[in-house]
Amino acid sequence: MRFSSEQVCFQEVPGEISLGYVITGCPVGCKGCHSADTWSAEKGQPLTVSHFEQRLTDYQGLISCVLFLGGEWHPERLIELLKRARQRHLTTCLYSGYHDIHPSIKTQLTYLKLGPWRPELGGLNSLTTNQRFYDLRTGACLNHKFQQSTITTKEHSHATTER
């Protein structure tokens, strides 16, 4: 399993500060994907257990979640890394372009985003999106958390413009 990007994220998982990894080799190939350059499985650098453990140590006390943007096509490695994050009492999240994932991966997740990117429907901040973001602890769909921030931003921009 390889990754093309590693960064601390604030918006992808509501209420969490996430260490996010963009995993290369995505087989979904959504039309209009903003990460099409990561489709090749040979791109990026290997996400080794030692690298992952070191990053968890580096960010200890600063992050609350580990986020994988893809990687479900490497179930054994993904599960291993998710377990390591959970051992450190971090929440876990997967963004998947599939409509569902294997139950063995789900058991290691706190949050799960499902659904391929469809530009005509928009992303999680769109009321028409086909994508769903779930809190797997409760089964609740949290799409409203993404849409609320968009509405609030638009309302704020409009109010500021009127002044």
Short mmCIF file of C-alpha atoms in Angstrom, two decimals:
data_model
loop_
_atom_site.label_atom_id
_atom_site.label_comp_id
_atom_site.label_asym_id
_atom_site.label_seq_id
_atom_site.Cartn_x
_atom_site.Cartn_y
_atom_site.Cartn_z
CA MET A 1 0.00 0.00 0.00
CA ARG A 2 1.35 3.39 -1.03
CA PHE A 3 0.33 6.99 -0.33
CA SER A 4 0.76 10.18 -2.31
CA SER A 5 -0.14 12.66 0.42
CA GLU A 6 -0.03 12.83 4.20
CA GLN A 7 -1.51 15.83 5.97
CA VAL A 8 -3.37 17.02 9.03
CA CYS A 9 -6.99 17.73 8.03
CA PHE A 10 -9.73 19.68 9.78
CA GLN A 11 -12.75 19.43 7.47
CA GLU A 12 -13.01 15.83 6.28
CA VAL A 13 -14.24 14.36 9.58
CA PRO A 14 -16.56 16.67 11.55
CA GLY A 15 -15.32 17.43 15.05
CA GLU A 16 -12.00 15.66 14.53
CA ILE A 17 -8.42 16.67 13.76
CA SER A 18 -7.29 13.96 11.37
CA LEU A 19 -4.02 12.65 10.08
CA GLY A 20 -5.03 11.90 6.51
CA TYR A 21 -3.47 9.63 3.90
CA VAL A 22 -4.35 9.65 0.19
CA ILE A 23 -3.78 6.04 -0.86
CA THR A 24 -2.69 5.39 -4.44
CA GLY A 25 -4.01 2.75 -6.81
CA CYS A 26 -7.73 3.52 -6.65
CA PRO A 27 -9.60 1.11 -8.94
CA VAL A 28 -12.87 3.11 -8.91
CA GLY A 29 -11.80 5.80 -11.40
CA CYS A 30 -14.61 8.31 -10.88
CA LYS A 31 -15.05 10.72 -13.79
CA GLY A 32 -13.94 14.18 -12.64
CA CYS A 33 -11.89 12.83 -9.70
CA HIS A 34 -9.66 15.52 -8.15
CA SER A 35 -7.07 12.83 -7.35
CA ALA A 36 -6.85 11.08 -10.74
CA ASP A 37 -3.07 11.47 -10.56
CA THR A 38 -3.08 8.92 -7.70
CA TRP A 39 -4.78 6.13 -9.66
CA SER A 40 -1.49 4.41 -10.45
CA ALA A 41 -0.59 1.93 -7.69
CA GLU A 42 3.12 2.60 -8.32
CA LYS A 43 2.87 6.29 -7.39
CA GLY A 44 3.72 7.62 -3.96
CA GLN A 45 5.73 6.06 -1.21
CA PRO A 46 5.10 2.87 0.75
CA LEU A 47 2.99 3.29 3.88
CA THR A 48 4.99 1.06 6.19
CA VAL A 49 3.97 0.16 9.71
CA SER A 50 7.10 1.86 11.05
CA HIS A 51 6.35 5.12 9.18
CA PHE A 52 2.73 5.04 10.36
CA GLU A 53 3.69 4.33 13.98
CA GLN A 54 6.25 7.16 13.89
CA ARG A 55 3.64 9.62 12.61
CA LEU A 56 1.19 8.56 15.31
CA THR A 57 3.92 9.24 17.86
CA ASP A 58 4.82 12.57 16.24
CA TYR A 59 1.20 13.75 16.38
CA GLN A 60 0.27 12.22 19.74
CA GLY A 61 -2.03 14.60 21.60
CA LEU A 62 -2.49 16.75 18.48
CA ILE A 63 -4.74 14.52 16.36
CA SER A 64 -7.93 12.70 17.30
CA CYS A 65 -8.51 10.65 14.12
CA VAL A 66 -6.72 8.80 11.33
CA LEU A 67 -8.30 9.17 7.89
CA PHE A 68 -7.64 7.04 4.83
CA LEU A 69 -8.80 8.39 1.49
CA GLY A 70 -8.95 5.01 -0.20
CA GLY A 71 -7.05 1.86 0.62
CA GLU A 72 -9.95 -0.57 0.95
CA TRP A 73 -8.47 -2.48 -1.99
CA HIS A 74 -5.64 -3.45 0.43
CA PRO A 75 -7.88 -4.83 3.20
CA GLU A 76 -5.24 -6.67 5.25
CA ARG A 77 -2.84 -3.72 5.41
CA LEU A 78 -5.63 -1.21 5.98
CA ILE A 79 -7.05 -3.26 8.85
CA GLU A 80 -3.58 -3.56 10.40
CA LEU A 81 -3.10 0.23 10.34
CA LEU A 82 -6.63 0.93 11.59
CA LYS A 83 -6.07 -1.42 14.53
CA ARG A 84 -2.84 0.39 15.41
CA ALA A 85 -4.64 3.74 15.39
CA ARG A 86 -7.44 2.37 17.58
CA GLN A 87 -4.88 0.98 20.05
CA ARG A 88 -3.83 4.61 20.55
CA HIS A 89 -7.47 5.57 21.22
CA LEU A 90 -7.84 7.46 17.95
CA THR A 91 -11.03 7.45 15.92
CA THR A 92 -10.74 6.09 12.38
CA CYS A 93 -12.29 7.05 9.07
CA LEU A 94 -12.30 5.77 5.49
CA TYR A 95 -13.39 7.68 2.41
CA SER A 96 -14.44 5.08 -0.15
CA GLY A 97 -15.75 5.48 -3.68
CA TYR A 98 -17.54 2.16 -3.36
CA HIS A 99 -21.20 1.77 -2.36
CA ASP A 100 -20.17 -0.54 0.49
CA ILE A 101 -17.02 -2.14 1.92
CA HIS A 102 -16.16 -5.47 3.50
CA PRO A 103 -17.50 -5.90 7.07
CA SER A 104 -14.00 -6.77 8.36
CA ILE A 105 -12.89 -3.21 7.51
CA LYS A 106 -16.05 -1.63 8.92
CA THR A 107 -15.41 -3.16 12.35
CA GLN A 108 -12.21 -1.09 12.58
CA LEU A 109 -13.84 2.21 11.59
CA THR A 110 -15.53 4.97 13.52
CA TYR A 111 -16.60 6.90 10.40
CA LEU A 112 -17.19 5.87 6.79
CA LYS A 113 -17.85 7.91 3.65
CA LEU A 114 -19.36 5.85 0.83
CA GLY A 115 -20.20 6.62 -2.78
CA PRO A 116 -18.38 7.44 -5.98
CA TRP A 117 -17.77 11.05 -6.99
CA ARG A 118 -20.46 12.20 -9.42
CA PRO A 119 -19.78 15.81 -10.43
CA GLU A 120 -23.41 16.48 -11.37
CA LEU A 121 -24.48 15.53 -7.82
CA GLY A 122 -21.68 17.23 -5.91
CA GLY A 123 -19.81 16.19 -2.80
CA LEU A 124 -20.82 15.89 0.83
CA ASN A 125 -21.62 19.60 1.03
CA SER A 126 -24.29 19.27 -1.68
CA LEU A 127 -27.93 18.51 -0.88
CA THR A 128 -28.08 16.37 -4.05
CA THR A 129 -25.00 14.24 -3.37
CA ASN A 130 -25.06 10.48 -3.75
CA GLN A 131 -22.28 10.19 -1.14
CA ARG A 132 -23.03 9.37 2.49
CA PHE A 133 -20.90 9.98 5.59
CA TYR A 134 -21.74 7.68 8.51
CA ASP A 135 -20.86 7.52 12.18
CA LEU A 136 -20.62 3.74 12.46
CA ARG A 137 -20.97 3.84 16.25
CA THR A 138 -24.57 4.99 15.89
CA GLY A 139 -25.33 4.33 12.22
CA ALA A 140 -26.27 7.99 11.80
CA CYS A 141 -25.71 9.71 8.47
CA LEU A 142 -23.78 12.93 9.15
CA ASN A 143 -24.11 14.62 5.76
CA HIS A 144 -25.88 17.54 7.44
CA LYS A 145 -22.61 18.39 9.23
CA PHE A 146 -20.99 19.14 5.85
CA GLN A 147 -24.02 20.89 4.40
CA GLN A 148 -24.53 23.06 7.48
CA SER A 149 -21.04 24.54 7.17
CA THR A 150 -21.72 25.40 3.53
CA ILE A 151 -25.05 27.05 4.37
CA THR A 152 -23.51 28.96 7.27
CA THR A 153 -20.65 30.14 5.05
CA LYS A 154 -23.06 31.30 2.33
CA GLU A 155 -25.28 33.06 4.88
CA HIS A 156 -22.25 34.74 6.44
CA SER A 157 -20.94 35.86 3.03
CA HIS A 158 -24.36 37.25 2.12
CA ALA A 159 -24.71 39.07 5.46
CA THR A 160 -21.21 40.52 5.10
CA THR A 161 -21.97 41.71 1.55
CA GLU A 162 -25.15 43.46 2.71
CA ARG A 163 -23.30 45.55 5.32
#
